[in-house]
mmCIF file of C-alpha atoms in Angstrom:
data_model
loop_
_atom_site.group_PDB
_atom_site.id
_atom_site.type_symbol
_atom_site.label_atom_id
_atom_site.label_comp_id
_atom_site.label_asym_id
_atom_site.label_seq_id
_atom_site.Cartn_x
_atom_site.Cartn_y
_atom_site.Cartn_z
ATOM 1 C CA MET A 135 -54.165 42.541 34.630
ATOM 2 C CA LYS A 136 -50.277 42.565 33.651
ATOM 3 C CA ILE A 137 -47.013 41.579 34.829
ATOM 4 C CA ILE A 138 -44.879 44.528 35.968
ATOM 5 C CA SER A 139 -41.775 44.579 33.699
ATOM 6 C CA ASN A 140 -39.518 47.061 31.826
ATOM 7 C CA GLY A 141 -40.999 45.710 28.366
ATOM 8 C CA ASP A 142 -42.576 42.823 26.527
ATOM 9 C CA THR A 143 -38.949 41.278 26.504
ATOM 10 C CA VAL A 144 -36.614 41.500 29.369
ATOM 11 C CA THR A 145 -33.276 39.934 30.153
ATOM 12 C CA LEU A 146 -32.994 38.447 33.665
ATOM 13 C CA SER A 147 -30.388 36.886 35.883
ATOM 14 C CA GLY A 148 -29.970 35.967 39.562
ATOM 15 C CA LYS A 149 -32.731 36.402 42.199
ATOM 16 C CA LEU A 150 -35.398 39.075 41.494
ATOM 17 C CA GLY A 151 -38.918 40.054 42.490
ATOM 18 C CA VAL A 152 -41.857 39.616 40.041
ATOM 19 C CA GLY A 153 -45.136 41.357 40.522
ATOM 20 C CA SER A 154 -48.218 42.180 38.658
ATOM 21 C CA GLN A 155 -50.931 45.007 38.485
ATOM 22 C CA THR A 156 -54.357 43.698 39.084
ATOM 23 C CA SER A 157 -57.852 45.184 39.412
ATOM 24 C CA ASP A 158 -61.356 43.732 39.935
ATOM 25 C CA ASN A 159 -64.819 45.010 40.957
ATOM 26 C CA ILE A 160 -64.949 42.577 43.743
ATOM 27 C CA GLY A 161 -61.240 42.008 44.644
ATOM 28 C CA VAL A 162 -58.427 39.859 43.553
ATOM 29 C CA VAL A 163 -57.676 36.996 45.999
ATOM 30 C CA ARG A 164 -54.884 35.043 44.324
ATOM 31 C CA VAL A 165 -52.379 35.502 41.591
ATOM 32 C CA ARG A 166 -50.628 32.392 39.770
ATOM 33 C CA TYR A 167 -47.565 32.773 37.623
ATOM 34 C CA TYR A 168 -46.580 30.413 34.941
ATOM 35 C CA LEU A 169 -43.479 29.621 32.969
ATOM 36 C CA ASN A 170 -43.313 28.211 29.463
ATOM 37 C CA GLY A 171 -40.405 27.403 27.217
ATOM 38 C CA ASN A 172 -37.241 25.264 27.371
ATOM 39 C CA GLY A 173 -39.237 22.141 28.236
ATOM 40 C CA TYR A 174 -41.413 23.892 30.707
ATOM 41 C CA ASN A 175 -45.210 23.702 30.017
ATOM 42 C CA ASN A 176 -47.450 25.822 32.293
ATOM 43 C CA TYR A 177 -44.853 25.329 35.058
ATOM 44 C CA VAL A 178 -46.107 27.116 38.160
ATOM 45 C CA LEU A 179 -43.586 29.622 39.340
ATOM 46 C CA ALA A 180 -45.633 31.054 42.243
ATOM 47 C CA ASP A 181 -49.168 30.932 43.595
ATOM 48 C CA THR A 182 -49.529 33.809 46.061
ATOM 49 C CA THR A 183 -52.418 35.255 48.020
ATOM 50 C CA ASN A 184 -50.396 38.035 49.489
ATOM 51 C CA PRO A 185 -51.453 41.292 47.770
ATOM 52 C CA GLY A 186 -48.471 43.310 49.181
ATOM 53 C CA TRP A 187 -46.148 44.601 46.396
ATOM 54 C CA GLY A 188 -48.530 43.579 43.625
ATOM 55 C CA TYR A 189 -48.826 39.795 44.572
ATOM 56 C CA ALA A 190 -44.999 39.680 44.087
ATOM 57 C CA PHE A 191 -42.721 36.755 44.501
ATOM 58 C CA SER A 192 -38.974 36.141 44.431
ATOM 59 C CA TRP A 193 -37.771 34.306 41.474
ATOM 60 C CA ASP A 194 -34.363 32.558 41.525
ATOM 61 C CA THR A 195 -33.655 32.323 37.844
ATOM 62 C CA THR A 196 -30.396 30.416 38.512
ATOM 63 C CA LYS A 197 -32.530 27.228 39.145
ATOM 64 C CA PHE A 198 -33.403 27.233 35.471
ATOM 65 C CA PRO A 199 -31.427 26.720 32.203
ATOM 66 C CA ASN A 200 -30.454 29.883 30.221
ATOM 67 C CA GLY A 201 -32.666 30.455 27.274
ATOM 68 C CA THR A 202 -35.849 32.180 26.238
ATOM 69 C CA TYR A 203 -39.089 31.666 28.304
ATOM 70 C CA THR A 204 -42.636 33.353 28.444
ATOM 71 C CA VAL A 205 -44.180 34.251 31.759
ATOM 72 C CA LYS A 206 -47.894 34.961 32.311
ATOM 73 C CA ALA A 207 -50.060 35.429 35.292
ATOM 74 C CA GLU A 208 -53.559 34.624 36.189
ATOM 75 C CA ALA A 209 -55.741 36.506 38.708
ATOM 76 C CA PHE A 210 -58.626 34.957 40.575
ATOM 77 C CA ASP A 211 -61.382 36.942 42.403
ATOM 78 C CA ALA A 212 -63.601 35.661 45.197
ATOM 79 C CA ALA A 213 -66.311 34.714 42.664
ATOM 80 C CA GLY A 214 -63.967 32.399 40.809
ATOM 81 C CA ASN A 215 -63.482 34.637 37.732
ATOM 82 C CA VAL A 216 -60.095 34.506 36.189
ATOM 83 C CA GLY A 217 -58.146 37.064 34.158
ATOM 84 C CA THR A 218 -54.943 36.372 32.308
ATOM 85 C CA SER A 219 -52.063 38.674 31.661
ATOM 86 C CA PRO A 220 -50.126 39.150 28.328
ATOM 87 C CA ASN A 221 -47.184 37.111 28.018
ATOM 88 C CA VAL A 222 -43.823 38.650 28.959
ATOM 89 C CA THR A 223 -40.761 37.141 27.184
ATOM 90 C CA ALA A 224 -37.989 36.497 29.736
ATOM 91 C CA ILE A 225 -34.405 35.770 28.551
ATOM 92 C CA LEU A 226 -32.453 34.017 31.283
ATOM 93 C CA ASN A 227 -28.725 34.838 31.194
ATOM 94 C CA ASN A 228 -26.845 33.407 34.180
ATOM 95 C CA ALA A 229 -23.200 32.657 34.471
ATOM 96 C CA SER A 230 -22.592 28.934 33.525
ATOM 97 C CA PRO A 231 -22.293 26.664 36.580
ATOM 98 C CA THR A 232 -19.203 24.579 37.140
ATOM 99 C CA PRO A 233 -19.585 21.593 34.747
ATOM 100 C CA THR A 234 -20.378 18.351 36.343
ATOM 101 C CA PRO A 235 -17.143 16.150 36.645
ATOM 102 C CA THR A 236 -17.133 13.379 34.084
ATOM 103 C CA PRO A 237 -17.355 10.027 35.824
ATOM 104 C CA THR A 238 -15.453 7.042 34.957
ATOM 105 C CA PRO A 239 -17.922 4.228 34.642
ATOM 106 C CA THR A 240 -15.327 1.412 34.733
ATOM 107 C CA PRO A 241 -12.126 2.613 36.366
ATOM 108 C CA THR A 242 -9.014 0.554 35.830
ATOM 109 C CA PRO A 243 -7.958 -0.852 39.284
ATOM 110 C CA GLN A 244 -4.396 0.046 40.427
ATOM 111 C CA PRO A 245 -2.538 -1.517 43.261
ATOM 112 C CA GLY A 246 -3.905 0.053 46.309
ATOM 113 C CA ALA A 247 -6.443 2.229 44.413
ATOM 114 C CA ASP A 248 -9.866 2.913 45.634
ATOM 115 C CA THR A 249 -12.350 0.973 43.735
ATOM 116 C CA SER A 250 -15.254 1.151 46.102
ATOM 117 C CA LYS A 251 -18.323 2.838 44.800
ATOM 118 C CA PRO A 252 -20.280 5.297 46.971
ATOM 119 C CA ALA A 253 -23.421 3.979 48.558
ATOM 120 C CA VAL A 254 -26.509 6.287 47.524
ATOM 121 C CA THR A 255 -30.039 6.086 48.903
ATOM 122 C CA ILE A 256 -33.188 8.046 47.947
ATOM 123 C CA VAL A 257 -34.665 8.826 51.363
ATOM 124 C CA ASN A 258 -37.866 10.476 50.111
ATOM 125 C CA PRO A 259 -40.118 9.583 48.230
ATOM 126 C CA LEU A 260 -40.295 5.794 48.446
ATOM 127 C CA ASN A 261 -40.518 3.606 45.483
ATOM 128 C CA ASN A 262 -44.019 3.436 43.827
ATOM 129 C CA ALA A 263 -45.137 6.405 46.019
ATOM 130 C CA GLN A 264 -48.258 8.425 44.995
ATOM 131 C CA LEU A 265 -47.184 12.173 45.160
ATOM 132 C CA GLY A 266 -49.215 15.099 45.968
ATOM 133 C CA TRP A 267 -48.890 18.694 44.881
ATOM 134 C CA SER A 268 -45.344 19.150 46.220
ATOM 135 C CA THR A 269 -42.676 16.765 47.301
ATOM 136 C CA ASN A 270 -39.258 17.365 49.109
ATOM 137 C CA ILE A 271 -36.895 14.927 47.248
ATOM 138 C CA GLN A 272 -34.035 13.885 49.466
ATOM 139 C CA ALA A 273 -31.114 11.519 48.998
ATOM 140 C CA THR A 274 -27.951 10.664 51.037
ATOM 141 C CA ALA A 275 -24.653 9.080 50.013
ATOM 142 C CA THR A 276 -21.519 7.558 51.939
ATOM 143 C CA ASP A 277 -18.270 6.429 50.711
ATOM 144 C CA ASN A 278 -15.259 4.543 52.198
ATOM 145 C CA ILE A 279 -13.067 7.663 51.566
ATOM 146 C CA LYS A 280 -15.173 10.658 50.535
ATOM 147 C CA VAL A 281 -18.127 11.594 48.404
ATOM 148 C CA THR A 282 -17.273 14.611 46.223
ATOM 149 C CA TRP A 283 -20.337 15.284 44.152
ATOM 150 C CA MET A 284 -24.011 14.287 44.249
ATOM 151 C CA GLU A 285 -26.852 14.842 41.698
ATOM 152 C CA LEU A 286 -30.672 14.556 41.436
ATOM 153 C CA HIS A 287 -32.457 13.679 38.214
ATOM 154 C CA ILE A 288 -36.176 13.806 37.423
ATOM 155 C CA ASP A 289 -37.053 11.874 34.226
ATOM 156 C CA GLY A 290 -33.528 12.221 33.038
ATOM 157 C CA LYS A 291 -33.099 15.938 33.698
ATOM 158 C CA ARG A 292 -30.718 17.180 36.418
ATOM 159 C CA VAL A 293 -32.329 19.399 39.016
ATOM 160 C CA ALA A 294 -30.048 19.636 41.893
ATOM 161 C CA THR A 295 -26.240 19.174 42.713
ATOM 162 C CA ILE A 296 -23.990 19.403 45.599
ATOM 163 C CA SER A 297 -20.138 19.180 45.846
ATOM 164 C CA GLN A 298 -19.901 17.372 49.091
ATOM 165 C CA ALA A 299 -21.199 14.471 51.245
ATOM 166 C CA GLY A 300 -24.599 14.641 52.978
ATOM 167 C CA THR A 301 -28.020 15.150 52.008
ATOM 168 C CA ILE A 302 -29.088 16.511 48.680
ATOM 169 C CA SER A 303 -32.692 17.790 48.398
ATOM 170 C CA TYR A 304 -35.165 19.444 45.932
ATOM 171 C CA GLN A 305 -38.438 20.798 46.260
ATOM 172 C CA TRP A 306 -40.653 19.457 43.420
ATOM 173 C CA SER A 307 -43.835 20.982 42.609
ATOM 174 C CA PRO A 308 -44.777 19.608 39.169
ATOM 175 C CA LEU A 309 -48.390 19.848 39.280
ATOM 176 C CA THR A 310 -50.458 22.492 37.549
ATOM 177 C CA SER A 311 -53.679 20.412 37.673
ATOM 178 C CA PRO A 312 -54.948 17.656 39.927
ATOM 179 C CA PRO A 313 -52.939 14.363 40.044
ATOM 180 C CA ASN A 314 -53.470 12.371 36.702
ATOM 181 C CA GLY A 315 -51.528 9.125 37.349
ATOM 182 C CA SER A 316 -48.504 9.942 35.224
ATOM 183 C CA LYS A 317 -45.296 7.934 35.983
ATOM 184 C CA HIS A 318 -41.967 9.672 36.745
ATOM 185 C CA THR A 319 -38.469 8.353 37.583
ATOM 186 C CA ILE A 320 -36.324 9.962 40.234
ATOM 187 C CA THR A 321 -32.611 9.169 40.271
ATOM 188 C CA ALA A 322 -29.824 9.978 42.738
ATOM 189 C CA LYS A 323 -26.143 9.814 41.718
ATOM 190 C CA ALA A 324 -22.983 10.045 43.905
ATOM 191 C CA PHE A 325 -19.261 10.326 42.912
ATOM 192 C CA ASP A 326 -16.043 9.991 44.811
ATOM 193 C CA ALA A 327 -12.603 11.445 44.293
ATOM 194 C CA ALA A 328 -11.271 8.223 42.525
ATOM 195 C CA GLY A 329 -13.964 8.626 39.902
ATOM 196 C CA ASN A 330 -16.202 5.659 41.268
ATOM 197 C CA TRP A 331 -19.814 6.348 41.087
ATOM 198 C CA SER A 332 -23.185 4.933 41.646
ATOM 199 C CA GLU A 333 -26.853 5.666 41.185
ATOM 200 C CA THR A 334 -30.310 4.470 42.344
ATOM 201 C CA SER A 335 -33.721 5.292 41.204
ATOM 202 C CA VAL A 336 -37.403 5.172 42.392
ATOM 203 C CA SER A 337 -40.638 5.226 40.320
ATOM 204 C CA VAL A 338 -43.475 7.535 41.463
ATOM 205 C CA THR A 339 -46.808 8.373 40.385
ATOM 206 C CA ARG A 340 -48.633 11.696 40.440
#
């Protein structure tokens, strides 16, 4: 099998379709795509059983930091046999996002100034939760005037942002193998227009 590409090294940006060429004497029933590089180790990009368009899936490269990665695919047949594709080097080159505003941890109070910190809550998962294969992380924030920015972090790495009040969410699918009891920290942060900010964290196991 092999991943369909314009060469061994490709430069990518935005959203695009990724597919593969597969063959088997019995029949391929599943194709799984993995991403490596830039801190990702056998991260599952997609796991598809749809043979249409070469077991293709839509990859939003803007969800990943710019840099050089390798992508590979594994094809499974009905008998449990596995075939692995050669690696394709993918260079992600997306436009830089708007930088996160620098919060002021200890703002100097002024007469009549807003010094109230936003209230931020992680709705899902709960503290000390045991996670499965995929988890929809959700957090909310409120402020006495207005929340202007929210962030989600997993083990210190920012994975999602929104520039408004409301609910921030991120679909986390960290597992490439059965749960192994590893510990992780999920943190939500909220900022207001006056530079006040707050954060809260939960510990989870997968």
